[in-house]
């Protein structure tokens, strides 16, 4: 299995990262920014991405904290794995948003 696979069987991205903003606490969900990262394939996939927050050096994934390397999260995602990262309470770096890297 190729851990650098870029696409799934229907030529969508092997990994789908999405950034969401929760404006106020809702139930058990704290306010802040959350990434949802989904492996859309039946194989492990390596995926690195830069988080658009300059002040953080780790991000919460459930009860764990995952370290960042110079703002990058580097990880291999299991087949069909869905990961929710956050909450991140600092504001995103505006230039990264302006570049269209995150919406």
Tab-separated table of C-alpha atoms in Angstrom:
chain	number	residue	atom	x	y	z
A	1	UNK	CA	0.000	0.000	0.000
A	2	UNK	CA	1.302	3.440	-0.947
A	3	UNK	CA	1.278	5.857	2.054
A	4	UNK	CA	1.608	8.820	-0.329
A	5	UNK	CA	-1.529	8.015	-2.305
A	6	UNK	CA	-3.150	11.240	-3.555
A	7	UNK	CA	-6.582	10.123	-4.800
A	8	UNK	CA	-9.286	7.615	-3.962
A	9	UNK	CA	-11.088	5.322	-6.402
A	10	UNK	CA	-13.310	8.119	-7.780
A	11	UNK	CA	-10.404	10.581	-8.148
A	12	UNK	CA	-11.270	12.719	-5.128
A	13	UNK	CA	-8.539	13.683	-2.698
A	14	UNK	CA	-7.356	10.755	-0.576
A	15	UNK	CA	-7.413	13.078	2.447
A	16	UNK	CA	-10.107	15.711	2.903
A	17	UNK	CA	-9.228	18.403	5.476
A	18	UNK	CA	-11.895	20.950	6.427
A	19	UNK	CA	-11.669	23.881	8.825
A	20	UNK	CA	-14.764	24.889	10.800
A	21	UNK	CA	-15.393	27.698	13.251
A	22	UNK	CA	-17.678	27.131	16.236
A	23	UNK	CA	-18.661	30.614	17.420
A	24	UNK	CA	-20.072	29.658	20.816
A	25	UNK	CA	-20.127	26.634	23.075
A	26	UNK	CA	-22.752	24.157	21.919
A	27	UNK	CA	-23.414	21.197	24.188
A	28	UNK	CA	-20.055	19.493	24.760
A	29	UNK	CA	-18.444	21.340	21.836
A	30	UNK	CA	-16.265	24.251	22.955
A	31	UNK	CA	-15.959	27.464	20.921
A	32	UNK	CA	-12.974	27.643	18.583
A	33	UNK	CA	-11.667	26.327	15.293
A	34	UNK	CA	-11.802	22.637	14.410
A	35	UNK	CA	-10.224	20.636	11.625
A	36	UNK	CA	-11.977	17.519	10.420
A	37	UNK	CA	-9.566	15.280	8.516
A	38	UNK	CA	-10.930	12.249	6.624
A	39	UNK	CA	-9.023	9.474	4.864
A	40	UNK	CA	-11.368	8.612	1.975
A	41	UNK	CA	-9.480	5.441	1.005
A	42	UNK	CA	-9.237	1.834	2.132
A	43	UNK	CA	-5.477	2.203	2.719
A	44	UNK	CA	-3.232	4.124	5.133
A	45	UNK	CA	-2.305	7.538	3.703
A	46	UNK	CA	0.486	9.881	4.782
A	47	UNK	CA	-0.608	13.504	4.786
A	48	UNK	CA	1.105	16.656	6.030
A	49	UNK	CA	-0.616	20.004	6.291
A	50	UNK	CA	0.176	23.367	7.815
A	51	UNK	CA	-2.265	24.713	10.355
A	52	UNK	CA	-3.010	28.423	9.841
A	53	UNK	CA	-2.313	29.349	13.476
A	54	UNK	CA	1.054	30.840	14.397
A	55	UNK	CA	0.864	30.561	18.198
A	56	UNK	CA	0.286	26.829	18.618
A	57	UNK	CA	2.783	23.964	18.746
A	58	UNK	CA	0.337	21.101	19.286
A	59	UNK	CA	-3.307	20.343	18.597
A	60	UNK	CA	-5.840	18.294	20.520
A	61	UNK	CA	-7.249	15.131	18.939
A	62	UNK	CA	-9.809	13.751	21.376
A	63	UNK	CA	-7.971	13.367	24.682
A	64	UNK	CA	-4.513	13.345	23.059
A	65	UNK	CA	-2.284	16.239	22.026
A	66	UNK	CA	-0.441	15.880	18.742
A	67	UNK	CA	2.763	17.906	18.276
A	68	UNK	CA	3.266	20.162	15.281
A	69	UNK	CA	6.582	20.524	13.473
A	70	UNK	CA	7.025	24.213	12.605
A	71	UNK	CA	3.242	24.534	12.268
A	72	UNK	CA	2.857	21.296	10.261
A	73	UNK	CA	0.889	18.239	11.327
A	74	UNK	CA	2.618	15.179	9.866
A	75	UNK	CA	0.771	11.893	10.202
A	76	UNK	CA	-0.324	8.665	8.519
A	77	UNK	CA	-4.112	8.257	8.621
A	78	UNK	CA	-5.657	4.800	8.903
A	79	UNK	CA	-8.122	3.552	6.246
A	80	UNK	CA	-11.348	5.605	6.400
A	81	UNK	CA	-10.121	7.345	9.571
A	82	UNK	CA	-11.979	10.486	10.636
A	83	UNK	CA	-10.122	12.827	12.999
A	84	UNK	CA	-11.463	15.939	14.713
A	85	UNK	CA	-8.721	18.336	15.816
A	86	UNK	CA	-9.499	21.141	18.210
A	87	UNK	CA	-10.691	23.343	19.617
A	88	UNK	CA	-8.047	25.860	18.596
A	89	UNK	CA	-8.801	29.159	20.302
A	90	UNK	CA	-6.190	31.405	18.644
A	91	UNK	CA	-7.084	33.323	15.488
A	92	UNK	CA	-5.865	32.040	12.106
A	93	UNK	CA	-3.054	33.773	10.243
A	94	UNK	CA	-4.853	36.178	7.915
A	95	UNK	CA	-2.366	35.805	5.041
A	96	UNK	CA	-3.015	32.062	4.869
A	97	UNK	CA	-6.738	32.731	4.618
A	98	UNK	CA	-6.167	35.412	1.970
A	99	UNK	CA	-4.183	32.928	-0.110
A	100	UNK	CA	-7.254	30.683	-0.184
A	101	UNK	CA	-5.509	27.883	1.664
A	102	UNK	CA	-8.413	27.626	4.107
A	103	UNK	CA	-12.009	28.746	3.911
